[in-house]
Coordinates of C-alpha atoms in Angstrom, one line a residue:
Chain M
M1 CA 85.0 108.7 107.9
L2 CA 86.7 105.4 106.6
Y3 CA 90.1 106.5 107.7
T4 CA 89.0 108.1 111.2
L5 CA 87.3 104.8 111.7
A6 CA 90.3 102.5 111.1
W7 CA 92.3 104.6 113.3
R8 CA 90.2 104.6 116.1
N9 CA 89.3 100.8 115.6
I10 CA 92.9 100.2 115.9
W11 CA 93.3 102.0 119.5
R12 CA 90.3 100.0 120.7
N13 CA 92.5 97.4 122.4
K14 CA 95.6 99.6 123.0
R15 CA 97.6 96.8 124.6
R16 CA 96.9 94.5 122.0
T17 CA 98.1 97.2 119.0
L18 CA 101.1 98.0 121.0
I19 CA 102.1 94.4 121.1
T20 CA 101.4 93.9 117.7
A21 CA 103.4 97.0 116.7
A22 CA 106.5 95.8 119.1
S23 CA 106.2 92.4 117.3
V24 CA 106.5 94.2 114.0
L25 CA 109.4 96.5 115.5
S26 CA 111.4 93.7 116.8
A27 CA 111.1 92.1 113.7
L28 CA 112.2 94.6 111.6
L29 CA 115.2 95.7 114.2
F30 CA 116.2 92.3 114.1
A31 CA 116.0 92.1 110.5
L32 CA 117.6 95.1 109.9
F33 CA 120.5 94.4 112.4
T34 CA 121.4 91.2 111.1
R35 CA 121.6 92.2 107.6
S36 CA 123.1 95.5 108.2
M37 CA 125.9 93.3 109.9
Q38 CA 126.0 90.8 107.2
I39 CA 125.7 93.1 104.1
G40 CA 128.2 95.4 105.7
T41 CA 130.8 92.8 106.7
Y42 CA 130.5 91.2 103.0
A43 CA 131.2 94.8 102.1
K44 CA 134.3 95.4 103.8
M45 CA 135.5 92.2 103.0
V46 CA 135.1 92.6 99.5
D47 CA 136.6 95.9 99.5
N48 CA 139.6 94.9 102.2
L49 CA 140.3 92.7 99.0
V50 CA 139.1 94.3 96.0
Q51 CA 140.5 97.8 96.8
A52 CA 143.2 96.8 98.8
Y53 CA 144.9 94.4 96.4
T54 CA 142.9 92.8 93.5
G55 CA 141.0 95.9 91.9
Y56 CA 137.7 95.7 90.5
I57 CA 139.5 94.3 87.0
Q58 CA 142.8 93.0 86.4
V59 CA 144.1 92.5 82.9
Q60 CA 146.3 89.2 82.4
K61 CA 148.2 87.0 80.1
K62 CA 145.7 83.8 79.7
G63 CA 146.5 81.2 82.5
Y64 CA 147.8 83.7 84.6
W65 CA 145.5 83.7 87.2
E66 CA 145.6 79.7 87.6
N67 CA 149.3 79.3 87.6
K68 CA 150.8 82.4 88.9
D69 CA 154.3 82.1 87.2
I70 CA 156.6 84.9 86.4
N71 CA 156.7 83.5 82.7
Q72 CA 153.0 84.3 82.4
S73 CA 153.9 87.8 82.6
F74 CA 153.9 90.4 79.5
K75 CA 155.1 93.1 78.4
V76 CA 153.2 96.5 78.7
S77 CA 153.1 99.0 76.0
D78 CA 152.2 103.0 76.6
T79 CA 149.4 102.5 73.9
L80 CA 147.7 99.7 75.5
V81 CA 147.7 101.5 79.2
D82 CA 146.4 104.9 77.2
K83 CA 143.5 103.2 75.2
I84 CA 142.1 101.0 78.6
S85 CA 142.8 104.5 80.5
S86 CA 140.3 106.0 77.6
I87 CA 137.5 104.1 78.9
L88 CA 135.0 106.7 80.9
N89 CA 134.7 104.2 84.1
V90 CA 137.9 103.6 84.2
S91 CA 139.7 105.8 86.9
A92 CA 143.0 104.1 87.2
V93 CA 145.3 101.2 85.5
V94 CA 147.9 100.1 87.9
P95 CA 150.6 97.7 86.6
R96 CA 151.9 95.3 89.0
L97 CA 154.4 92.5 88.9
E98 CA 153.9 90.1 91.6
Y99 CA 155.7 86.8 92.5
F100 CA 157.1 84.8 95.0
A101 CA 160.2 85.0 97.1
L102 CA 161.7 83.6 100.4
A103 CA 161.9 86.6 102.7
S104 CA 164.3 86.5 105.5
F105 CA 166.3 88.6 108.0
E106 CA 168.6 87.3 110.4
L107 CA 167.3 83.9 111.5
Q108 CA 163.8 84.3 110.4
A109 CA 163.0 83.3 107.1
K110 CA 159.4 83.3 105.7
G111 CA 157.6 82.8 101.6
S112 CA 156.3 86.0 100.6
A113 CA 154.3 87.9 97.7
I114 CA 156.5 90.3 96.2
I115 CA 154.6 93.2 94.4
G116 CA 156.0 95.2 92.1
I117 CA 154.2 98.6 91.9
D118 CA 154.2 102.0 90.3
P119 CA 153.6 103.9 93.9
E120 CA 151.8 106.9 92.6
K121 CA 148.9 104.9 90.5
E122 CA 148.8 102.3 93.2
E123 CA 147.9 105.3 95.5
K124 CA 144.9 105.8 93.0
L125 CA 143.8 102.2 93.3
T126 CA 144.5 100.8 97.0
H127 CA 145.4 103.6 98.6
L128 CA 148.4 102.1 100.0
K129 CA 149.5 104.8 101.7
K130 CA 146.6 104.7 104.4
W131 CA 147.9 101.1 105.5
L132 CA 151.1 102.8 106.7
R133 CA 152.0 102.7 110.2
N134 CA 155.9 102.9 110.2
G135 CA 158.4 104.7 108.3
V136 CA 158.0 106.3 104.8
F137 CA 155.9 105.6 101.4
L138 CA 157.9 104.3 98.7
S139 CA 158.8 106.8 95.7
T140 CA 158.8 106.1 92.0
D141 CA 162.4 104.7 91.8
D142 CA 163.0 103.5 95.4
N143 CA 165.3 100.7 96.0
G144 CA 163.5 100.2 99.5
V145 CA 160.6 97.9 100.2
L146 CA 157.4 98.1 102.3
I147 CA 156.5 95.3 104.8
A148 CA 153.1 93.9 106.0
S149 CA 153.0 94.6 109.5
K150 CA 152.3 90.7 110.6
L151 CA 155.0 89.5 108.3
A152 CA 157.1 92.1 109.6
G153 CA 156.5 90.6 113.2
Y154 CA 157.2 87.4 111.8
L155 CA 160.6 88.3 110.8
K156 CA 161.2 90.7 113.6
I157 CA 162.4 93.3 111.0
N158 CA 161.7 97.0 111.2
V159 CA 162.2 100.3 109.3
G160 CA 165.8 100.8 108.5
D161 CA 166.5 97.0 108.5
T162 CA 167.5 95.3 105.5
I163 CA 165.5 92.5 104.6
V164 CA 166.8 89.7 102.1
L165 CA 164.9 88.2 99.3
I166 CA 165.7 84.9 97.5
G167 CA 163.9 83.5 94.7
Q168 CA 163.5 82.5 90.8
G169 CA 163.4 85.0 88.4
Y170 CA 161.8 85.3 85.0
H171 CA 162.7 82.5 82.7
G172 CA 164.3 81.0 85.5
V173 CA 166.8 83.2 86.4
S174 CA 167.9 83.2 90.0
A175 CA 166.8 86.3 91.9
A176 CA 168.4 87.8 94.9
G177 CA 168.9 90.9 96.7
K178 CA 168.8 93.2 99.7
F179 CA 166.4 95.7 100.0
P180 CA 166.0 98.4 102.9
V181 CA 163.0 98.4 104.8
R182 CA 161.3 102.0 104.1
G183 CA 158.1 101.4 106.3
I184 CA 155.8 98.8 107.6
L185 CA 151.7 98.4 106.5
R186 CA 149.2 96.9 108.2
F187 CA 146.3 95.4 106.3
P188 CA 143.1 95.1 107.7
S189 CA 143.0 91.4 105.8
P190 CA 145.0 88.9 107.8
D191 CA 146.1 87.4 104.3
L192 CA 147.4 90.1 103.0
D193 CA 149.3 90.8 106.2
G194 CA 150.9 87.8 106.7
Q195 CA 152.9 87.9 103.5
M196 CA 153.0 91.1 101.4
I197 CA 156.2 93.1 100.4
Y198 CA 155.8 96.0 98.1
M199 CA 158.7 97.4 95.9
S200 CA 158.7 100.0 93.2
L201 CA 158.0 98.5 89.7
P202 CA 161.7 99.0 88.3
N203 CA 163.1 97.7 91.0
C204 CA 161.0 94.7 91.3
Q205 CA 161.5 94.1 87.4
E206 CA 165.3 94.5 88.1
F207 CA 165.0 91.8 91.1
F208 CA 163.2 89.1 88.8
S209 CA 165.0 90.2 85.7
A210 CA 161.9 91.1 84.2
E211 CA 162.6 94.3 81.8
N212 CA 159.4 96.0 81.1
R213 CA 157.2 93.2 82.5
V214 CA 154.1 93.3 84.2
T215 CA 151.7 90.1 85.6
S216 CA 148.8 92.1 85.6
L217 CA 147.3 95.6 85.2
A218 CA 144.8 96.4 87.9
L219 CA 141.8 98.6 87.2
N220 CA 139.9 100.6 89.2
L221 CA 136.5 101.9 88.3
N222 CA 134.3 104.9 88.8
N223 CA 131.3 102.9 89.1
P224 CA 131.6 99.3 90.1
D225 CA 128.0 98.5 89.0
E226 CA 129.0 98.9 85.9
L227 CA 131.5 96.3 86.2
D228 CA 130.2 93.7 83.2
R229 CA 129.9 96.7 80.8
T230 CA 133.4 98.0 81.4
K231 CA 134.9 94.4 80.8
Q232 CA 133.3 94.3 77.7
L233 CA 134.8 97.3 76.3
I234 CA 138.2 96.2 77.5
D235 CA 137.8 92.9 76.5
E236 CA 137.6 94.6 72.9
I237 CA 140.9 96.4 73.4
I238 CA 143.2 93.5 74.8
R239 CA 141.6 90.9 72.0
S240 CA 144.5 90.9 69.9
H241 CA 147.1 90.7 72.8
N242 CA 146.3 87.3 74.3
L243 CA 145.3 88.6 77.4
V244 CA 142.2 88.6 79.5
A245 CA 139.8 90.8 82.0
M246 CA 139.3 89.0 85.0
P247 CA 136.6 90.6 87.1
W248 CA 137.2 90.6 91.2
Q249 CA 134.5 88.1 91.3
E250 CA 136.5 85.3 89.1
M251 CA 139.6 86.2 91.0
L252 CA 138.0 86.0 94.9
V253 CA 135.8 83.0 94.2
E254 CA 136.4 81.4 97.7
L255 CA 135.5 84.9 99.1
V256 CA 132.1 85.2 96.6
Q257 CA 131.5 81.7 97.8
Y258 CA 131.4 81.9 101.2
I259 CA 129.4 85.4 101.1
K260 CA 126.4 83.5 99.1
Q261 CA 126.4 80.5 101.6
D262 CA 126.7 83.0 104.5
N263 CA 124.1 85.0 102.8
A264 CA 122.1 82.2 102.1
S265 CA 122.1 80.9 105.8
G266 CA 121.1 84.5 107.0
L267 CA 118.2 84.9 104.4
I268 CA 117.3 81.4 106.1
M269 CA 117.2 82.8 109.5
L270 CA 115.4 85.7 108.0
A271 CA 112.5 83.8 106.6
I272 CA 112.0 81.9 109.8
L273 CA 111.8 85.2 111.7
Y274 CA 109.7 86.5 109.6
L275 CA 107.5 83.4 109.7
V276 CA 106.8 83.6 113.5
V277 CA 106.0 87.4 113.3
A278 CA 103.5 86.8 110.4
F279 CA 101.8 84.0 112.7
G280 CA 102.0 86.4 115.8
V281 CA 100.3 89.1 113.3
F282 CA 97.6 86.9 112.0
G283 CA 96.8 85.1 115.2
T284 CA 96.1 89.2 116.3
V285 CA 94.2 89.8 113.0
V286 CA 91.9 86.7 113.6
M287 CA 91.1 87.6 117.2
M288 CA 90.3 91.4 116.0
T289 CA 88.4 89.9 113.3
S290 CA 86.3 87.3 115.7
E291 CA 85.4 90.2 118.5
R292 CA 84.0 92.3 115.7
I293 CA 81.9 89.9 113.5
R294 CA 79.1 90.9 115.3
E295 CA 79.9 94.7 114.7
F296 CA 80.5 94.0 111.2
G297 CA 77.1 92.4 110.7
I298 CA 75.4 95.1 112.3
M299 CA 76.9 97.7 109.7
V300 CA 76.1 95.6 106.9
S301 CA 72.6 95.7 108.0
I302 CA 72.1 99.3 108.2
G303 CA 73.7 99.7 104.5
M304 CA 77.4 99.7 104.7
K305 CA 78.5 98.0 101.7
K306 CA 81.0 95.2 102.0
W307 CA 83.6 96.1 100.2
K308 CA 84.0 99.8 102.1
L309 CA 84.1 97.6 105.3
A310 CA 86.8 95.6 104.0
V311 CA 88.8 98.9 103.2
V312 CA 88.5 99.7 107.1
T313 CA 90.0 96.6 108.1
L314 CA 92.5 96.8 105.5
L315 CA 93.5 100.7 106.6
E316 CA 93.6 99.1 109.8
M317 CA 96.3 96.5 108.9
L318 CA 98.3 98.8 107.2
M319 CA 97.9 101.6 109.6
L320 CA 99.3 98.7 112.2
G321 CA 101.7 97.6 109.8
V322 CA 103.2 101.2 109.3
L323 CA 103.4 102.2 112.8
G324 CA 105.5 98.7 113.4
I325 CA 107.4 99.5 110.2
F326 CA 108.0 103.5 111.2
S327 CA 109.0 102.7 114.5
G328 CA 111.1 99.4 113.6
V329 CA 112.9 101.9 111.1
I330 CA 113.3 104.8 114.0
V331 CA 115.0 102.7 116.2
S332 CA 116.9 100.6 114.2
L333 CA 118.6 104.0 112.6
P334 CA 120.7 105.3 115.8
I335 CA 121.7 101.8 116.8
I336 CA 122.6 100.6 113.2
G337 CA 123.9 104.4 112.5
Y338 CA 126.0 103.8 115.8
Y339 CA 127.4 100.5 114.9
Y340 CA 128.2 102.0 111.5
L341 CA 130.8 104.6 112.5
H342 CA 132.0 102.2 115.5
P343 CA 132.5 98.8 113.9
V344 CA 132.5 95.9 116.3
N345 CA 135.8 94.7 117.4
Y346 CA 136.3 90.8 118.4
G347 CA 138.5 90.1 121.0
G348 CA 140.2 87.7 122.4
D349 CA 140.0 83.8 121.1
M350 CA 136.9 85.1 119.2
G351 CA 139.0 87.7 117.4
E352 CA 142.1 85.2 116.8
L353 CA 139.7 82.2 115.5
I354 CA 138.2 84.9 113.1
E355 CA 141.6 85.8 112.0
K356 CA 142.8 82.4 111.4
F357 CA 140.1 81.6 109.0
G358 CA 141.3 84.9 107.3
F359 CA 139.1 87.3 108.1
E360 CA 139.4 90.7 109.7
P361 CA 138.5 90.1 113.3
K362 CA 135.8 93.1 112.9
M363 CA 132.3 93.2 112.3
Y364 CA 131.4 95.9 109.9
F365 CA 127.4 97.4 109.1
A366 CA 125.9 98.8 106.2
L367 CA 123.7 101.6 105.8
Q368 CA 122.0 101.4 102.4
P369 CA 118.6 103.0 102.3
D370 CA 117.2 100.4 100.2
F371 CA 117.8 97.6 102.6
Y372 CA 115.4 99.6 104.9
V373 CA 113.0 99.5 101.9
G374 CA 112.9 96.1 101.0
Q375 CA 113.0 94.7 104.9
S376 CA 109.8 97.0 105.6
L377 CA 108.2 96.1 102.2
I378 CA 108.8 92.4 103.1
V379 CA 106.7 93.3 106.8
A380 CA 104.2 95.3 104.6
L381 CA 103.3 92.1 102.9
I382 CA 103.1 90.4 105.8
V383 CA 100.5 92.5 107.0
L384 CA 99.0 92.7 103.7
C385 CA 98.5 88.9 104.0
A386 CA 97.0 89.1 107.5
A387 CA 94.7 91.5 106.1
C388 CA 93.1 89.0 103.6
Y389 CA 91.7 87.1 106.3
P390 CA 89.1 90.1 107.6
M391 CA 88.5 91.1 104.2
I392 CA 87.4 87.3 103.1
R393 CA 85.5 86.8 106.7
I394 CA 83.7 90.0 105.5
F395 CA 83.0 89.4 101.9
K396 CA 81.5 86.0 103.0
L397 CA 79.6 87.3 106.0
K398 CA 75.8 86.4 106.6
E399 CA 74.3 89.4 108.4
I400 CA 71.8 87.5 110.3
K401 CA 74.5 84.9 111.6
A402 CA 76.9 88.0 112.3
I403 CA 74.4 89.8 114.3
H404 CA 73.4 86.7 116.3
S405 CA 77.2 85.8 116.9
R406 CA 78.8 85.9 120.0
M407 CA 82.4 86.1 121.3
Chain Y
M1 CA 49.3 103.3 101.1
E2 CA 50.7 99.8 101.8
I3 CA 54.6 100.2 102.7
I4 CA 55.2 96.4 103.5
Q5 CA 53.3 93.6 101.8
L6 CA 53.6 90.1 102.7
K7 CA 52.6 87.1 100.9
D8 CA 52.3 83.3 102.0
L9 CA 55.8 84.0 104.0
Y10 CA 57.5 80.8 105.0
K11 CA 61.0 80.4 106.9
I12 CA 61.7 77.1 107.9
Y13 CA 65.0 76.2 109.6
D14 CA 66.7 72.8 108.7
E15 CA 67.8 71.6 112.4
G16 CA 68.9 68.3 111.7
A17 CA 66.2 65.5 111.5
V18 CA 63.4 68.4 112.8
A19 CA 62.4 71.3 110.5
V20 CA 61.2 74.3 112.3
N21 CA 58.9 76.4 110.5
A22 CA 59.7 80.2 112.3
V23 CA 57.6 81.8 110.1
N24 CA 54.6 79.7 108.8
G25 CA 52.5 81.2 106.1
I26 CA 52.2 84.6 106.8
S27 CA 50.5 87.2 104.7
L28 CA 50.1 90.6 106.0
T29 CA 50.2 94.5 104.9
I30 CA 51.6 97.3 106.9
S31 CA 50.7 100.8 105.6
E32 CA 52.2 104.0 106.1
G33 CA 52.2 105.7 109.2
E34 CA 51.4 102.9 111.1
F35 CA 52.6 102.1 114.7
T36 CA 52.4 98.7 115.0
A37 CA 54.0 96.0 117.6
I38 CA 54.6 92.7 117.0
V39 CA 54.2 90.3 120.1
G40 CA 54.3 86.7 121.0
P41 CA 56.1 84.4 123.1
S42 CA 59.8 83.9 122.8
G43 CA 60.3 81.3 119.6
S44 CA 57.0 82.7 117.9
G45 CA 58.9 83.9 115.1
K46 CA 58.6 87.4 115.3
T47 CA 62.5 88.3 115.2
T48 CA 62.2 85.7 112.0
L49 CA 59.8 88.1 110.6
L50 CA 61.3 91.3 111.3
N51 CA 64.6 90.1 109.8
L52 CA 62.7 88.8 106.5
I53 CA 61.1 92.4 106.2
G54 CA 64.2 94.1 106.6
G55 CA 66.2 91.8 104.3
L56 CA 68.7 90.3 106.6
D57 CA 67.2 87.1 106.2
R58 CA 65.6 85.6 103.1
P59 CA 62.6 83.6 103.1
T60 CA 61.9 79.6 102.3
S61 CA 59.2 80.8 100.1
G62 CA 56.6 83.8 99.8
E63 CA 57.3 87.2 98.8
V64 CA 58.4 91.0 100.5
F65 CA 57.3 93.8 99.1
I66 CA 58.9 97.1 100.4
N67 CA 57.0 99.9 99.0
G68 CA 56.3 98.1 95.8
T69 CA 60.0 96.1 95.4
E70 CA 59.8 93.0 95.9
I71 CA 63.1 92.3 98.1
T72 CA 63.2 88.9 98.0
K73 CA 64.5 89.0 94.3
L74 CA 67.2 91.6 95.1
K75 CA 70.9 90.5 95.0
S76 CA 72.7 90.8 98.1
K77 CA 74.4 93.6 97.2
E78 CA 71.3 95.6 96.0
L79 CA 69.8 94.4 99.1
I80 CA 72.4 96.5 101.0
D81 CA 71.7 99.7 99.0
F82 CA 67.9 98.9 99.3
R83 CA 68.1 98.5 103.2
L84 CA 70.3 101.7 103.5
N85 CA 67.7 104.2 101.2
N86 CA 64.3 102.3 102.9
I87 CA 64.8 100.9 105.8
G88 CA 65.7 102.4 109.6
F89 CA 66.9 99.6 112.2
V90 CA 67.0 99.8 115.9
F91 CA 68.2 96.6 117.4
Q92 CA 67.8 95.4 120.8
S93 CA 71.4 95.9 122.1
Y94 CA 71.6 99.3 120.5
N95 CA 74.8 98.2 118.3
L96 CA 75.9 101.9 118.1
I97 CA 79.5 101.9 116.5
P98 CA 81.4 102.3 119.6
V99 CA 84.5 104.4 118.3
L100 CA 82.3 107.0 116.9
T101 CA 80.8 109.5 119.1
A102 CA 76.7 110.2 118.8
H103 CA 77.2 112.8 116.1
E104 CA 79.3 110.3 114.2
N105 CA 77.0 107.3 114.6
V106 CA 73.8 109.4 113.3
E107 CA 76.1 111.4 110.7
F108 CA 77.7 107.9 109.4
I109 CA 74.5 106.4 107.7
M110 CA 74.3 109.7 105.6
Q111 CA 77.9 109.5 104.6
L112 CA 76.8 105.9 103.1
Q113 CA 74.3 107.7 101.3
N114 CA 77.0 110.3 100.0
K115 CA 74.9 113.3 101.3
P116 CA 77.0 116.9 101.4
L117 CA 78.6 117.7 104.9
A118 CA 76.0 120.4 105.5
E119 CA 72.9 118.4 104.7
R120 CA 74.6 115.7 107.0
H121 CA 75.4 118.0 109.9
K122 CA 72.0 120.0 109.9
R123 CA 70.2 116.8 109.8
T124 CA 72.6 115.0 112.8
I125 CA 72.0 118.0 114.9
D126 CA 68.1 118.0 114.0
L127 CA 67.6 114.3 114.8
L128 CA 69.8 114.5 118.1
E129 CA 67.9 117.3 119.3
S130 CA 64.7 115.6 118.3
V131 CA 65.4 112.7 120.7
G132 CA 66.7 114.8 123.2
L133 CA 70.5 114.2 123.4
G134 CA 71.8 117.6 121.4
D135 CA 74.0 117.8 124.4
K136 CA 75.7 114.6 124.0
K137 CA 76.4 114.6 120.6
D138 CA 80.5 114.4 121.0
I139 CA 79.9 111.5 123.5
R140 CA 81.0 107.9 122.7
P141 CA 78.5 105.3 123.1
R142 CA 80.0 103.9 126.4
H143 CA 79.8 106.7 128.4
L144 CA 75.9 106.8 127.7
S145 CA 73.3 105.2 129.4
G146 CA 71.6 102.3 127.8
G147 CA 68.5 104.9 127.2
Q148 CA 70.6 107.3 125.8
Q149 CA 72.2 104.8 123.3
Q150 CA 68.9 103.5 122.4
R151 CA 67.9 107.1 121.5
V152 CA 71.2 107.8 119.4
A153 CA 69.9 104.5 117.6
V154 CA 66.7 105.9 116.7
A155 CA 68.2 109.0 115.6
R156 CA 70.8 107.0 113.5
A157 CA 67.4 104.6 111.9
L158 CA 65.9 108.0 111.0
A159 CA 69.2 109.6 109.4
S160 CA 68.6 108.0 105.8
K161 CA 64.9 109.2 105.7
P162 CA 63.5 105.7 105.8
R163 CA 60.1 104.4 104.5
F164 CA 59.9 102.9 107.8
I165 CA 61.9 101.7 111.3
L166 CA 61.9 98.5 112.4
A167 CA 62.9 98.1 115.8
D168 CA 63.4 94.2 117.4
E169 CA 62.6 94.5 121.2
P170 CA 64.0 98.4 121.7
T171 CA 62.7 98.2 125.3
A172 CA 64.2 95.2 126.5
N173 CA 67.6 96.2 128.0
L174 CA 66.0 99.6 129.1
D175 CA 64.8 100.7 132.4
S176 CA 60.9 101.9 133.1
R177 CA 61.8 105.6 132.6
A178 CA 64.3 105.3 129.8
T179 CA 61.4 103.1 127.9
T180 CA 58.9 105.6 128.6
N181 CA 61.0 108.2 127.2
L182 CA 61.9 106.0 124.0
L183 CA 58.6 105.1 123.6
D184 CA 57.4 109.1 123.6
I185 CA 60.0 109.9 121.2
M186 CA 59.1 107.4 118.8
E187 CA 55.3 108.1 119.1
R188 CA 55.8 111.8 118.4
L189 CA 58.0 111.1 115.5
N190 CA 55.3 108.6 114.4
H191 CA 52.1 111.2 115.0
E192 CA 54.5 114.5 113.9
E193 CA 56.5 113.2 111.1
K194 CA 54.3 110.2 109.8
I195 CA 57.3 107.7 110.4
T196 CA 56.3 104.4 110.5
F197 CA 57.1 102.0 113.2
L198 CA 57.1 98.1 113.3
F199 CA 58.3 96.7 116.4
S200 CA 58.5 93.4 118.1
T201 CA 58.1 93.8 121.9
H202 CA 57.3 91.6 124.8
D203 CA 56.9 94.8 126.7
Q204 CA 53.4 95.7 127.7
R205 CA 53.9 99.3 128.3
V206 CA 55.2 99.2 124.2
V207 CA 52.1 97.3 123.4
N208 CA 49.7 99.8 125.3
K209 CA 51.1 102.5 123.0
A210 CA 50.8 100.6 119.6
H211 CA 47.9 101.3 117.1
R212 CA 47.8 97.9 115.8
V213 CA 49.2 94.7 117.3
I214 CA 49.6 91.6 115.8
T215 CA 50.1 88.5 118.0
I216 CA 52.3 85.7 116.5
E217 CA 52.3 81.9 117.6
D218 CA 54.2 79.3 115.9
G219 CA 54.8 81.4 113.3
K220 CA 51.5 82.3 112.5
V221 CA 49.4 85.6 113.2
L222 CA 47.2 84.7 115.8
S223 CA 45.6 88.3 115.7
D224 CA 45.9 91.5 114.0
I225 CA 44.0 94.2 116.1
Y226 CA 44.2 97.7 115.6
Q227 CA 43.9 99.1 119.1
E228 CA 42.0 102.3 118.5
V229 CA 39.0 100.1 117.0
L230 CA 39.2 97.9 119.9
V231 CA 39.1 100.8 122.3
H232 CA 36.2 102.0 120.5
G233 CA 34.2 98.8 120.5
K234 CA 34.7 98.1 116.8
H235 CA 36.6 95.4 114.8

């Protein structure tokens, strides 16, 4: 009977119930939409850089990250690679030799990042092949290069042309060479797309006169959530080699900071939104309670225990909340689902502006169940807090005063 | 057997500088099976007296015994239980639960008493039949007339098998026909099932049906008359 009473009570004033449920629905929809957009975009930013470049962990010589000098490279042994590969969570160990050189073609020249890679292993980490837009991918002992599309555009170079690289190699040896362009890579990250040149590791080691040396071992993980534990295991292996294991958060400090700041502002917006909704719900509850004080008085007078009456009002609020939350989730799912599958492209000036700041001009959405649960729980908490009001009024109720109260 | 016993009952409302004696030293007893009307002008203390008897309000001083229990000493929670099991209420404005049907309104009291479903169902049907609303059991209060709502309220008051029924101006909002109908039902229940009724009223038709008429003025009992005795010339 308590459930029946509660259910029928919320439909006594259909319009008010629908307006309240709609306000909960709108808040949830807005919260889910904006948070999904934020979380999705952050995840993509991290993915773009971690999956396409840094890996989740990199093994480097101490001090390399602060001073990316080829003289900070190290000789890598098969034993070390095997030991690291034997850690269960490590799915790929990818050797790289990275440095800088001036790239030129005809009248154009630009400073570029030169990455020597093992094409097969690199594919396991960064799935580099998926960014190939023109030409062919590198083979293991290839003497050609792959160029990022924005850089290629700047240099006005195409597949089949020959690029000239000039720089400084290991221990100050001068490095110069001509390399045929095998393919053009199109990266989502504008930073990467404007400066990357890939060549096979032996080719790169020869170019920089750094035989058997690498600047990093980039690692891919089966489960990124166990990054800390994996790092500990790697630390134990490399302790005696004067090497360090750097997680992606330490390598991409600016990105992490940006995400933190942006996330904080998003949370503040949400807090304001929820505050507004909380006041709306509370206003409805106050009105509902005031209208029914006389009825509460009658019910207690004829023998209904106050706690039972309080349970009825609590059930009413829960039903109202569930109605709003349920409809909010139902409405938001197809909308967010659509944008999850079809990220929003920033066009025109906005897109260019975003690219100038080094971000991909696309808005990605996340579709995570825990996120829905979290937001729904916040709304449920608001509704429960609002439910305290009629319950307090009921427990403080004086029968005579209540019976003689007027709306 | 005495069901209600009031001893030197006072209820003083402190309204600013002036203290109002709503009930001013009333002592009386009501016995089982009585059909008693409390009459008096507005503000005489009728409703306050009924509220004190029903345990809805607490006296400033004095004692209220219901069936031997001094309810003035009961705690708030105990009073709610006591009212549920001992007193039936009929209010001037019917005060049925609007979202429940006539049947559910009557059954509700027995649910609060945790009576088994079969018993609840049977008694609800019987009570609605006895007030002539067997065919209206699935109708919500707003679709019933005032008289019908008050008859449901009487059925609800009887549902818990109370020791007596307190009715505050039960006919005040009813037309002449509905009043007669309700009085006939109450009189029959009193006569056939020995249910004790105590009601406040302004309505002369109700007063005429009462076996005992207690007149109150300024919170005091002005007269206490057994009408049958009066009719037969005795006092």
